[in-house]
PDB file of C-alpha atoms in Angstrom:
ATOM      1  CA  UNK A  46       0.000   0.000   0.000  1.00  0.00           C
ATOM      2  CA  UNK A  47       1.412   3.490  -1.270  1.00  0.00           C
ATOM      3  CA  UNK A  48       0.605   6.741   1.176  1.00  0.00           C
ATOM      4  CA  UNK A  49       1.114  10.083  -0.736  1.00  0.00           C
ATOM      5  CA  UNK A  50       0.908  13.132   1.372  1.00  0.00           C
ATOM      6  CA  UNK A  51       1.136  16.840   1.465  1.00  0.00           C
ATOM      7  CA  UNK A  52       1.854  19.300   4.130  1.00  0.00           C
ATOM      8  CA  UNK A  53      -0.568  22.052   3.512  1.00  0.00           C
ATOM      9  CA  UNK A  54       0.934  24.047   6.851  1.00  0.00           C
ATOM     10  CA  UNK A  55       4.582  23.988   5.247  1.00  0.00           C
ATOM     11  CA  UNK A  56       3.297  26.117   2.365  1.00  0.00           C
ATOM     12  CA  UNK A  57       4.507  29.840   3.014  1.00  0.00           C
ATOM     13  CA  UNK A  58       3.707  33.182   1.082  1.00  0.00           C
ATOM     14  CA  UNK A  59       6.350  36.209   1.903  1.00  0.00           C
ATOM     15  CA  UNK A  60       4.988  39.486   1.053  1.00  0.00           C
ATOM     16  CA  UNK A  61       8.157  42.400   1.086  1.00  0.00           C
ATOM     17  CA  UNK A  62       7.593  46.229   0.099  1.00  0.00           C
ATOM     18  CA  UNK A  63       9.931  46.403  -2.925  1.00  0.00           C
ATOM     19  CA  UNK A  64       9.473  50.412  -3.385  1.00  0.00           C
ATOM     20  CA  UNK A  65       6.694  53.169  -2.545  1.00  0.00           C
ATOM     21  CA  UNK A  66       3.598  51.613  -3.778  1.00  0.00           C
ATOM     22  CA  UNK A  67       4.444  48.152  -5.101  1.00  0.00           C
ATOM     23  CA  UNK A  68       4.892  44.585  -3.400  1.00  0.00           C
ATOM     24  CA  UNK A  69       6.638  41.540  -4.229  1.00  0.00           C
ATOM     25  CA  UNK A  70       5.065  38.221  -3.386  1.00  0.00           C
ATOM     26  CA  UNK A  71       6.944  34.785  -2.863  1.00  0.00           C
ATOM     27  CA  UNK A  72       5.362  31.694  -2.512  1.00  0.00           C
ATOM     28  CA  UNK A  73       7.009  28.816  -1.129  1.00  0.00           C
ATOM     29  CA  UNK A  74       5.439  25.550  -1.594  1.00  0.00           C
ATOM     30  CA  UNK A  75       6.843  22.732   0.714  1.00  0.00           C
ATOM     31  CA  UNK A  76       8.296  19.999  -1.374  1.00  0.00           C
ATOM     32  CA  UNK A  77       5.667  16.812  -1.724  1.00  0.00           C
ATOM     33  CA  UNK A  78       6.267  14.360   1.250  1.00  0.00           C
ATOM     34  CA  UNK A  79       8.245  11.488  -0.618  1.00  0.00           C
ATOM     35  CA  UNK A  80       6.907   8.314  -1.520  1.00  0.00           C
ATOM     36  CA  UNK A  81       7.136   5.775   1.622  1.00  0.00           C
ATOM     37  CA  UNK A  82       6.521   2.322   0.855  1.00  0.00           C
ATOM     38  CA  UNK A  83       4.660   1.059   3.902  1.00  0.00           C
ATOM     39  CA  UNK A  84       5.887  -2.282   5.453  1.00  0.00           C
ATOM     40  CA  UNK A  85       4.211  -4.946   4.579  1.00  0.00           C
ATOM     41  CA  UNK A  86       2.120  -6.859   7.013  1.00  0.00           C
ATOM     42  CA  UNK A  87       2.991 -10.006   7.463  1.00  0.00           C
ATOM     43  CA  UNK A  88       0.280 -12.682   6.075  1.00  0.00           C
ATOM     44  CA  UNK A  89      -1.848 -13.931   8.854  1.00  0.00           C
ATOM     45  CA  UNK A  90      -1.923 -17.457   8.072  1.00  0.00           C
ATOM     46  CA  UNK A  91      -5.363 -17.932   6.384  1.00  0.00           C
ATOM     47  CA  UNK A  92      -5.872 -14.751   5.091  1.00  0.00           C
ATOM     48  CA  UNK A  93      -5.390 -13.895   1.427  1.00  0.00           C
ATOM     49  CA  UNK A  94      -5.462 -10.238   0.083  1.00  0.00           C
ATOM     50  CA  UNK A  95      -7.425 -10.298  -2.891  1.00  0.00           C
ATOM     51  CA  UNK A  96      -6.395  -8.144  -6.057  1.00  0.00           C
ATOM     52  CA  UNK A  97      -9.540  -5.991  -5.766  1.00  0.00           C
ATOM     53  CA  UNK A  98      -8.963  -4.762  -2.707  1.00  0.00           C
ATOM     54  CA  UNK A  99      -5.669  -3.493  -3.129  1.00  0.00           C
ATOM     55  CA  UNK A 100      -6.837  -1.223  -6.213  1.00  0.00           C
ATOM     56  CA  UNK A 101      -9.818   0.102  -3.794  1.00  0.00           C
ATOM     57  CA  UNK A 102      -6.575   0.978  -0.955  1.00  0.00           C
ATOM     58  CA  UNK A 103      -4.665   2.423  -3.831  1.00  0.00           C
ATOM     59  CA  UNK A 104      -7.717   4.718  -5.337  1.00  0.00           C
ATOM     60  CA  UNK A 105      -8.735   5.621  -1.592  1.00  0.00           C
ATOM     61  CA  UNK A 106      -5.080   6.721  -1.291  1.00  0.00           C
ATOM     62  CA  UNK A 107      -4.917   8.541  -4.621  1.00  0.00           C
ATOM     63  CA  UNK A 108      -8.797  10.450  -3.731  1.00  0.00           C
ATOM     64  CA  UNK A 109      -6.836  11.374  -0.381  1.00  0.00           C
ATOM     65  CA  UNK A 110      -3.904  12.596  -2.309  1.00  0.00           C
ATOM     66  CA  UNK A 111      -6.347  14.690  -4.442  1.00  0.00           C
ATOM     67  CA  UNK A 112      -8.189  16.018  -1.588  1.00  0.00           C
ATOM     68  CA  UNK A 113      -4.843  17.242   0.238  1.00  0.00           C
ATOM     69  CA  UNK A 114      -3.912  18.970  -2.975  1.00  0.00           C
ATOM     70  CA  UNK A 115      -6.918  20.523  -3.826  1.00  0.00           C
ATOM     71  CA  UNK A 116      -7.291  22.102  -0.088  1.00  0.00           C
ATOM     72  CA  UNK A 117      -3.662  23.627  -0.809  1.00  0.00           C
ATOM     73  CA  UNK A 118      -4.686  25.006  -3.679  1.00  0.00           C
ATOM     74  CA  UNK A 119      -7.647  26.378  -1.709  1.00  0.00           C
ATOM     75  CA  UNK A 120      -5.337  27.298   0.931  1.00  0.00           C
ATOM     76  CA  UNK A 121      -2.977  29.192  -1.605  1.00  0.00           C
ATOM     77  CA  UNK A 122      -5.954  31.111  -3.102  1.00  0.00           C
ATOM     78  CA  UNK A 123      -7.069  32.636   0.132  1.00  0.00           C
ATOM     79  CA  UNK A 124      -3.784  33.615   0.805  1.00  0.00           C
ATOM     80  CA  UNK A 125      -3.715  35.192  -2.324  1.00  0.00           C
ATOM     81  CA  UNK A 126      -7.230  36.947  -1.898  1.00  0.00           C
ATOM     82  CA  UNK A 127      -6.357  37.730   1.352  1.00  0.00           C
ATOM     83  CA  UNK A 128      -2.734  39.791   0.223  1.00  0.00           C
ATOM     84  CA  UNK A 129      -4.071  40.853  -3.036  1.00  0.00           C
ATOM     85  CA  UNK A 130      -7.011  42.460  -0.777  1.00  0.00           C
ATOM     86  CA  UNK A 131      -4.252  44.209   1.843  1.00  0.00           C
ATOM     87  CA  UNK A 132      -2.695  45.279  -1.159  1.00  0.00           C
ATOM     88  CA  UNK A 133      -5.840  46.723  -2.692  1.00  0.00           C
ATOM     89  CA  UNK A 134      -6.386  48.311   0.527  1.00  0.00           C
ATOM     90  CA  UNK A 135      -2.900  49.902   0.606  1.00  0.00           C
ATOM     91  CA  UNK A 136      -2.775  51.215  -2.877  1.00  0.00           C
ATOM     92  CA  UNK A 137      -6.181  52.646  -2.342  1.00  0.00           C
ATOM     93  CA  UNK A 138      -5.381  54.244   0.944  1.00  0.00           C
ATOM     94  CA  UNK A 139      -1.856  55.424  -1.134  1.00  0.00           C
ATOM     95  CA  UNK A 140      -3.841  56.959  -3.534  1.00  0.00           C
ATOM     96  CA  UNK A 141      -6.053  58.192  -1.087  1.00  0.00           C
ATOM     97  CA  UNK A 142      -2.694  60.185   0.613  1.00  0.00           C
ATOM     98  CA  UNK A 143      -1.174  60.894  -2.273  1.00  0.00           C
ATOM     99  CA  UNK A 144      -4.339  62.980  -3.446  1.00  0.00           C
ATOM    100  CA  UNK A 145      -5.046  64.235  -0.164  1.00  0.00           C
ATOM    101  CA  UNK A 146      -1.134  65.777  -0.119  1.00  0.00           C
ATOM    102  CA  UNK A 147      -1.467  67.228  -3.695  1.00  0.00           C
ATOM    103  CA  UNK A 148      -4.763  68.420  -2.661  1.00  0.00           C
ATOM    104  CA  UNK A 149      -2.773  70.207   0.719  1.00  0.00           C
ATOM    105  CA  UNK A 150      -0.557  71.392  -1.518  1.00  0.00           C
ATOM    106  CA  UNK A 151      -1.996  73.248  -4.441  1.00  0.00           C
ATOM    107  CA  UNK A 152      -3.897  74.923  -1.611  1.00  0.00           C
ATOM    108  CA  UNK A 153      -0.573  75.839  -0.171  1.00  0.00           C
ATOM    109  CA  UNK A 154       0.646  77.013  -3.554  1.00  0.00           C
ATOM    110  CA  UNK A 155      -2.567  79.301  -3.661  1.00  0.00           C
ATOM    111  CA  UNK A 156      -2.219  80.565  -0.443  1.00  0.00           C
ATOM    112  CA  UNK A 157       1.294  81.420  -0.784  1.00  0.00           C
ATOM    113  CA  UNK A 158       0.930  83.043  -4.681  1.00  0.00           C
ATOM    114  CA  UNK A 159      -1.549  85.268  -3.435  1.00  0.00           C
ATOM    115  CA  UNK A 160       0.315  86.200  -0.619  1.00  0.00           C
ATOM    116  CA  UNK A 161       2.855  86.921  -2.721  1.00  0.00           C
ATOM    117  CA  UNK A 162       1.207  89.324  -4.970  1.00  0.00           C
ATOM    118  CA  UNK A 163      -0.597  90.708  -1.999  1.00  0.00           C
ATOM    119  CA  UNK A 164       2.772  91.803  -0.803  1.00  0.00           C
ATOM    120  CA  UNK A 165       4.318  93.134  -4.090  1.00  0.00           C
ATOM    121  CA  UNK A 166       1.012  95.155  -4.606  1.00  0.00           C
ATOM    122  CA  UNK A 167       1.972  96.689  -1.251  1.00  0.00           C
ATOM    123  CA  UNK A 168       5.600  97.104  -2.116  1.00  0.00           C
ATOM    124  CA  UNK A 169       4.832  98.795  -5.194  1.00  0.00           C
ATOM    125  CA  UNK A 170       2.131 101.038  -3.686  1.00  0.00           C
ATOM    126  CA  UNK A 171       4.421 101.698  -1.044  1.00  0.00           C
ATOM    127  CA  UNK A 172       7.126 102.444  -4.018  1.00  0.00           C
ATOM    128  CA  UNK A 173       4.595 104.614  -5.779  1.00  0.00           C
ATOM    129  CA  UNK A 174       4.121 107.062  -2.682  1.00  0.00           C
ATOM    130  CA  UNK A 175       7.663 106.984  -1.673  1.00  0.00           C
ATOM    131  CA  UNK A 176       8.450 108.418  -5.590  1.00  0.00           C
ATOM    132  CA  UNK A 177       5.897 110.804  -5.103  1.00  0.00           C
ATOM    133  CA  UNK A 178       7.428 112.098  -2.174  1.00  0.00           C
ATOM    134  CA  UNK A 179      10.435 112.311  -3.380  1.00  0.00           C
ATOM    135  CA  UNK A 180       9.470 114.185  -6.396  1.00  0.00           C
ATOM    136  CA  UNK A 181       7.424 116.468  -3.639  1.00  0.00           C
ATOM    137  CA  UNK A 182      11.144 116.897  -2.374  1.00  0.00           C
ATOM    138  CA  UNK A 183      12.957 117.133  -5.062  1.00  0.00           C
ATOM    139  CA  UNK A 184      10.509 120.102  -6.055  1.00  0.00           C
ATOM    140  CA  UNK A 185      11.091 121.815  -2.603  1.00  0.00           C
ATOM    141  CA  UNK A 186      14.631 122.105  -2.937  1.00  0.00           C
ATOM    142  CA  UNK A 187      14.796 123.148  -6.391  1.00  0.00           C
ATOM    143  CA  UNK A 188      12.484 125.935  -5.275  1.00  0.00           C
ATOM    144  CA  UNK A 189      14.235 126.655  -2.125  1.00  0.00           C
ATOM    145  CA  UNK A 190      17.516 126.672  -4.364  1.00  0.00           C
ATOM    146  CA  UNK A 191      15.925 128.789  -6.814  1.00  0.00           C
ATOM    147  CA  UNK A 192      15.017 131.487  -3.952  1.00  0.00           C
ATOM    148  CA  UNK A 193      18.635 131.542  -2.831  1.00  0.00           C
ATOM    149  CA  UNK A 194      20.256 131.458  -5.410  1.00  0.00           C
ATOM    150  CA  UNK A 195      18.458 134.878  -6.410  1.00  0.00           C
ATOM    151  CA  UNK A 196      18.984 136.374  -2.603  1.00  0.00           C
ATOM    152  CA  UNK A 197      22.560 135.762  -3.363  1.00  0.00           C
ATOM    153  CA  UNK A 198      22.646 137.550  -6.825  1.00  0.00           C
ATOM    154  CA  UNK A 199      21.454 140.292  -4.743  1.00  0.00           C
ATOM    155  CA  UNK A 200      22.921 140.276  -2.237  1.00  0.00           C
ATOM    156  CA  UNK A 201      26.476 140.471  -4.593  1.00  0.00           C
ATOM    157  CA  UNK A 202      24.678 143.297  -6.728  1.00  0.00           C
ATOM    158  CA  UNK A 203      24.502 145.396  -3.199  1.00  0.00           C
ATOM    159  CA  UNK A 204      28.415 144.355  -1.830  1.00  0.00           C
ATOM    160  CA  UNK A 205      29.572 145.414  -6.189  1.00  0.00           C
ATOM    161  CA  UNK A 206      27.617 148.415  -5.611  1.00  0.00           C
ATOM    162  CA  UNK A 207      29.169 149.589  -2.102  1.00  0.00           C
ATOM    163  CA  UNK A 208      32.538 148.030  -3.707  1.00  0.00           C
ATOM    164  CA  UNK A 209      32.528 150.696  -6.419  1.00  0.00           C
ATOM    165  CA  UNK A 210      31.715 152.982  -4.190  1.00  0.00           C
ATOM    166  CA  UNK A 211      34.442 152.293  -1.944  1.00  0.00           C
ATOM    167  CA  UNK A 212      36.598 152.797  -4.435  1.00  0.00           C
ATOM    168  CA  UNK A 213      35.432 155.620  -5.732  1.00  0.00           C
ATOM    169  CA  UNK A 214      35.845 157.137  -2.427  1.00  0.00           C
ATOM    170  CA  UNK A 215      39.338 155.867  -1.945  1.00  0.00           C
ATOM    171  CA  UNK A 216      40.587 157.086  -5.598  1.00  0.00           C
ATOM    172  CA  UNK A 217      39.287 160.798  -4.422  1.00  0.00           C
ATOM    173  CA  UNK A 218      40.977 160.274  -1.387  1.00  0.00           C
ATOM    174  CA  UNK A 219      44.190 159.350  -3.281  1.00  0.00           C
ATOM    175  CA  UNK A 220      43.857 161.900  -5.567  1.00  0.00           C
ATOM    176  CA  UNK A 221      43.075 164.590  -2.338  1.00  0.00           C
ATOM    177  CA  UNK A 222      46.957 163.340  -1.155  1.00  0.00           C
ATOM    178  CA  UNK A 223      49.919 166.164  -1.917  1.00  0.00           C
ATOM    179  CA  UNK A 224      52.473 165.356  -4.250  1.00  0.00           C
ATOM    180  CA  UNK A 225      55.242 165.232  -1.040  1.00  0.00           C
ATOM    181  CA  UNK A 226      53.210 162.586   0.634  1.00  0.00           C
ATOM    182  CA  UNK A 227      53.532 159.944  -2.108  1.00  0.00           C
ATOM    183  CA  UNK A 228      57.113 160.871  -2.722  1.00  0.00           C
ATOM    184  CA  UNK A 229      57.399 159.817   0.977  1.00  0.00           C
ATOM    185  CA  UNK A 230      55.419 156.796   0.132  1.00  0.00           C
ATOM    186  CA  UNK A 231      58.003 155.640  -2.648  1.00  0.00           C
ATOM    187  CA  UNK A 232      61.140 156.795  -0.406  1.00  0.00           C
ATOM    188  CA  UNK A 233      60.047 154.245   2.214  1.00  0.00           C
ATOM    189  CA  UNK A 234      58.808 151.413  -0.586  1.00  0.00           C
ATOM    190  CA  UNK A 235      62.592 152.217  -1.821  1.00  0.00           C
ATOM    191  CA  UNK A 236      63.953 151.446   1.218  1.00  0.00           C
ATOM    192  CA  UNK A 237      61.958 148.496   2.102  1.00  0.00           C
ATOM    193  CA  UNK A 238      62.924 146.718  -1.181  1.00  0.00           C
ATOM    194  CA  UNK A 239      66.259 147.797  -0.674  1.00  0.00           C
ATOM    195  CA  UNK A 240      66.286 145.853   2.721  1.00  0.00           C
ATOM    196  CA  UNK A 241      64.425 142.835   1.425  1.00  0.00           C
ATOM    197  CA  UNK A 242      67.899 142.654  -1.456  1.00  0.00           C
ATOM    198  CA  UNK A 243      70.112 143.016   1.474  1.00  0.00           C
ATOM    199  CA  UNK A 244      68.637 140.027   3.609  1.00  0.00           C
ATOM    200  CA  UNK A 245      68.020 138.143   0.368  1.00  0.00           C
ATOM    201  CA  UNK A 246      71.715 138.729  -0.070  1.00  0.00           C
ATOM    202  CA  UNK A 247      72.506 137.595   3.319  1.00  0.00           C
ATOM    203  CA  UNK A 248      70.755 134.772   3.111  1.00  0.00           C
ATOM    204  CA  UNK A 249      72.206 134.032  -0.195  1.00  0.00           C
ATOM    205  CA  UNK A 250      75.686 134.169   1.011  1.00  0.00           C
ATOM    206  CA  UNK A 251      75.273 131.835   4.517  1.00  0.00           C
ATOM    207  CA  UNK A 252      73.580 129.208   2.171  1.00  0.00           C
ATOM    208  CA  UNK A 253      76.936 129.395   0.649  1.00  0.00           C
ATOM    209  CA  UNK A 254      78.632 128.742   3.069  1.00  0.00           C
ATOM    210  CA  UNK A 255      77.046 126.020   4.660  1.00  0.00           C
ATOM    211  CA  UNK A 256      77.652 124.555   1.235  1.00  0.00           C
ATOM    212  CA  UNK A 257      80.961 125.218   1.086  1.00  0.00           C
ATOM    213  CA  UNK A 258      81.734 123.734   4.539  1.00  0.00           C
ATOM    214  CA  UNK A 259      79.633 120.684   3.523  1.00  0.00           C
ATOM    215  CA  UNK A 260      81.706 120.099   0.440  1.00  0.00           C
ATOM    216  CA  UNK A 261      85.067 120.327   2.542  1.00  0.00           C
ATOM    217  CA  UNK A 262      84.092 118.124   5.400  1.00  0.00           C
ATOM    218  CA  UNK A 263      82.611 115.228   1.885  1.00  0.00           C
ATOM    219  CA  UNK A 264      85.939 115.449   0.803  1.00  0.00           C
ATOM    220  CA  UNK A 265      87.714 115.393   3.941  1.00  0.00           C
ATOM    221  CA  UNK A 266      86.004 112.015   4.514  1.00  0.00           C
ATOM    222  CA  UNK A 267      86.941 111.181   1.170  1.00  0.00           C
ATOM    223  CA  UNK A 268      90.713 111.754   1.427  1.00  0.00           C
ATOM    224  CA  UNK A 269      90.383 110.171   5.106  1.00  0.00           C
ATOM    225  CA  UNK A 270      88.875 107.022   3.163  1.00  0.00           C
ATOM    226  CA  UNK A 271      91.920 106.677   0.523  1.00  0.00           C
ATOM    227  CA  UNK A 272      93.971 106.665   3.167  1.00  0.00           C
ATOM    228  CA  UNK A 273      92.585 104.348   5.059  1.00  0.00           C
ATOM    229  CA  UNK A 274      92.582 102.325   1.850  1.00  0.00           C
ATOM    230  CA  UNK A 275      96.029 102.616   0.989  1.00  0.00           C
ATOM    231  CA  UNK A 276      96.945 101.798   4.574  1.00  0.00           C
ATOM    232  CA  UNK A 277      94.952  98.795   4.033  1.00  0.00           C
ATOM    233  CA  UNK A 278      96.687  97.329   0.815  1.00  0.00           C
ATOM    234  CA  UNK A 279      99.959  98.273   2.572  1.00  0.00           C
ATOM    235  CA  UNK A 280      99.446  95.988   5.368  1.00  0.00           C
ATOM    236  CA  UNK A 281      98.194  93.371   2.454  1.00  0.00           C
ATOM    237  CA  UNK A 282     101.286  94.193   0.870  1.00  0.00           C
ATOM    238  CA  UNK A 283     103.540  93.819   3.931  1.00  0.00           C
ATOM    239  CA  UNK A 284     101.659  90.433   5.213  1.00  0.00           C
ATOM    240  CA  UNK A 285     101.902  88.619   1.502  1.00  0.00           C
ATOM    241  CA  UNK A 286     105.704  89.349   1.398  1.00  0.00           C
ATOM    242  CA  UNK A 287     106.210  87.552   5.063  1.00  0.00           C
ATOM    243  CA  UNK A 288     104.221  84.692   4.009  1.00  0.00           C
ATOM    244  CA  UNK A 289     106.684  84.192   0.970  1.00  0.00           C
ATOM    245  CA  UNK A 290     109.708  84.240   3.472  1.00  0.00           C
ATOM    246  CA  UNK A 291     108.360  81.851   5.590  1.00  0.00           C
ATOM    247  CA  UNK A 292     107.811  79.254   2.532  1.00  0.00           C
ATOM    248  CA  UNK A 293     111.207  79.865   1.702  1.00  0.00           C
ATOM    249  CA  UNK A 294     110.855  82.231  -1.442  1.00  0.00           C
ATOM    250  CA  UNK A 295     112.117  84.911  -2.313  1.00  0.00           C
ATOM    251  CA  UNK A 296     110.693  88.419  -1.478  1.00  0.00           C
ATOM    252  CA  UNK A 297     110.159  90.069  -4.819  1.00  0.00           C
ATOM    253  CA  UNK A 298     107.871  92.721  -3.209  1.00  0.00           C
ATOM    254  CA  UNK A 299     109.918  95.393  -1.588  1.00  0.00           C
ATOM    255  CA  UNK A 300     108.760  97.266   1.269  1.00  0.00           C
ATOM    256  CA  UNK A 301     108.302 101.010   1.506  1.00  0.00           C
ATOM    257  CA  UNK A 302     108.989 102.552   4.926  1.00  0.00           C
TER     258      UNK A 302
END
């Protein structure tokens, strides 16, 4: 006799969220039970098993095997309702968000354009009347500019007109003065230029001579500096020329006293 049989409870389904808005589903069917060849009975002494009966056990057997399968199968399919009805469920309430937050946010978008142009129809009111005050202002002070700019031509008409007059008066005045008096005048301009020549001159002459003594004490320095030199490439001279006598050659500089 021949026993096929199926787990039903070793048949899994894995559902896994492969991105935003789908599902992946895995079914994993246990693998059939092998076949297990049932030990034979031993004969009972006086008992035969008759041909008949052992196709009935094997079609009993094979309806059994059916039955198992076909409540897998049945088993399977709810599964699957039951998943394809979550996901159902999910993509509706998905949908469900996702037009709720596209809803939310063309309202937003609204809102916030409106406010928008509320606020740049205030700017450029606000613009509008801060250009018209400013033209107000500008106005003013062109007019204020205007008025004194003609209180000062008047104002210099009056000082010309008391400046010729001055004048006038001080040319009749001059004119009033005695021939002695300005010859007194030009004596005393005389001898004020002829002062200013003298200290000019003066000056003129101890600028001199601070250069002069400046120039003497440069080339004092100077001649104290070739001296110094020459004193230098004498003791050069004088050290070169002992160095050859000690080496043992002979002194072909001679030395000056």
């Amino acid at each position: 006799m021949v026993n096929n049989t199926v787990d039903a409870e070793s048949t899994e389904i894995r559902c896994q969220e492969k991105s935003r808005g789908g599902l992946s589903y895995e079914v994993i069917l246990a693998e059939p039970a092998p076949n297990v060849a049932v030990p034979k009975r031993p004969v009972t002494p006086g008992k035969n098993v008759s041909v008949e009966e052992i196709e009935q056990k094997l079609k009993a057997a094979e309806e059994r095997r059916i039955s198992l399968e076909a409540k897998k199968m049945a088993d399977i399919s709810n599964k699957l309702a039951k998943v394809e009805e979550a996901t159902r469920k999910k993509d509706e309430i998905t949908n469900e968000f996702i037009t709720q937050t596209k809803e939310q946010l063309e309202s937003k978008m609204e809102l916030h354009v409106e406010k928008r142009e509320a606020i740049i129809s205030d700017l450029k009111e606000k613009l509008k009347i801060h250009s018209q005050e400013i033209e107000k202002t500008r106005e003013t002070l062109e007019q204020q500019k205007a008025n004194e700019q003609k209180a000062i031509e008047e104002k210099l008409k009056i000082a010309q007109s008391l400046r010729d007059e001055n004048i006038k008066k001080m040319l009749d005045r001059l004119k009033e003065h005695n021939t002695i008096k300005i010859a007194e005048i030009k004596s005393q301009n005389d001898q004020l230029e002829c002062q200013k020549l003298e200290e000019k001159a003066r000056i003129y002459e101890n600028k001199l001579f601070a250069a002069e003594q400046k120039r003497e004490k440069e080339l004092q320095k100077k001649i104290e500096k070739v001296q110094m030199l020459e004193r230098r490439a004498e003791l050069v001279r004088q050290n070169k020329a002992q160095s050859q006598d000690i080496d043992g050659q002979p002194n072909a500089i001679a030395s000056s006293g």
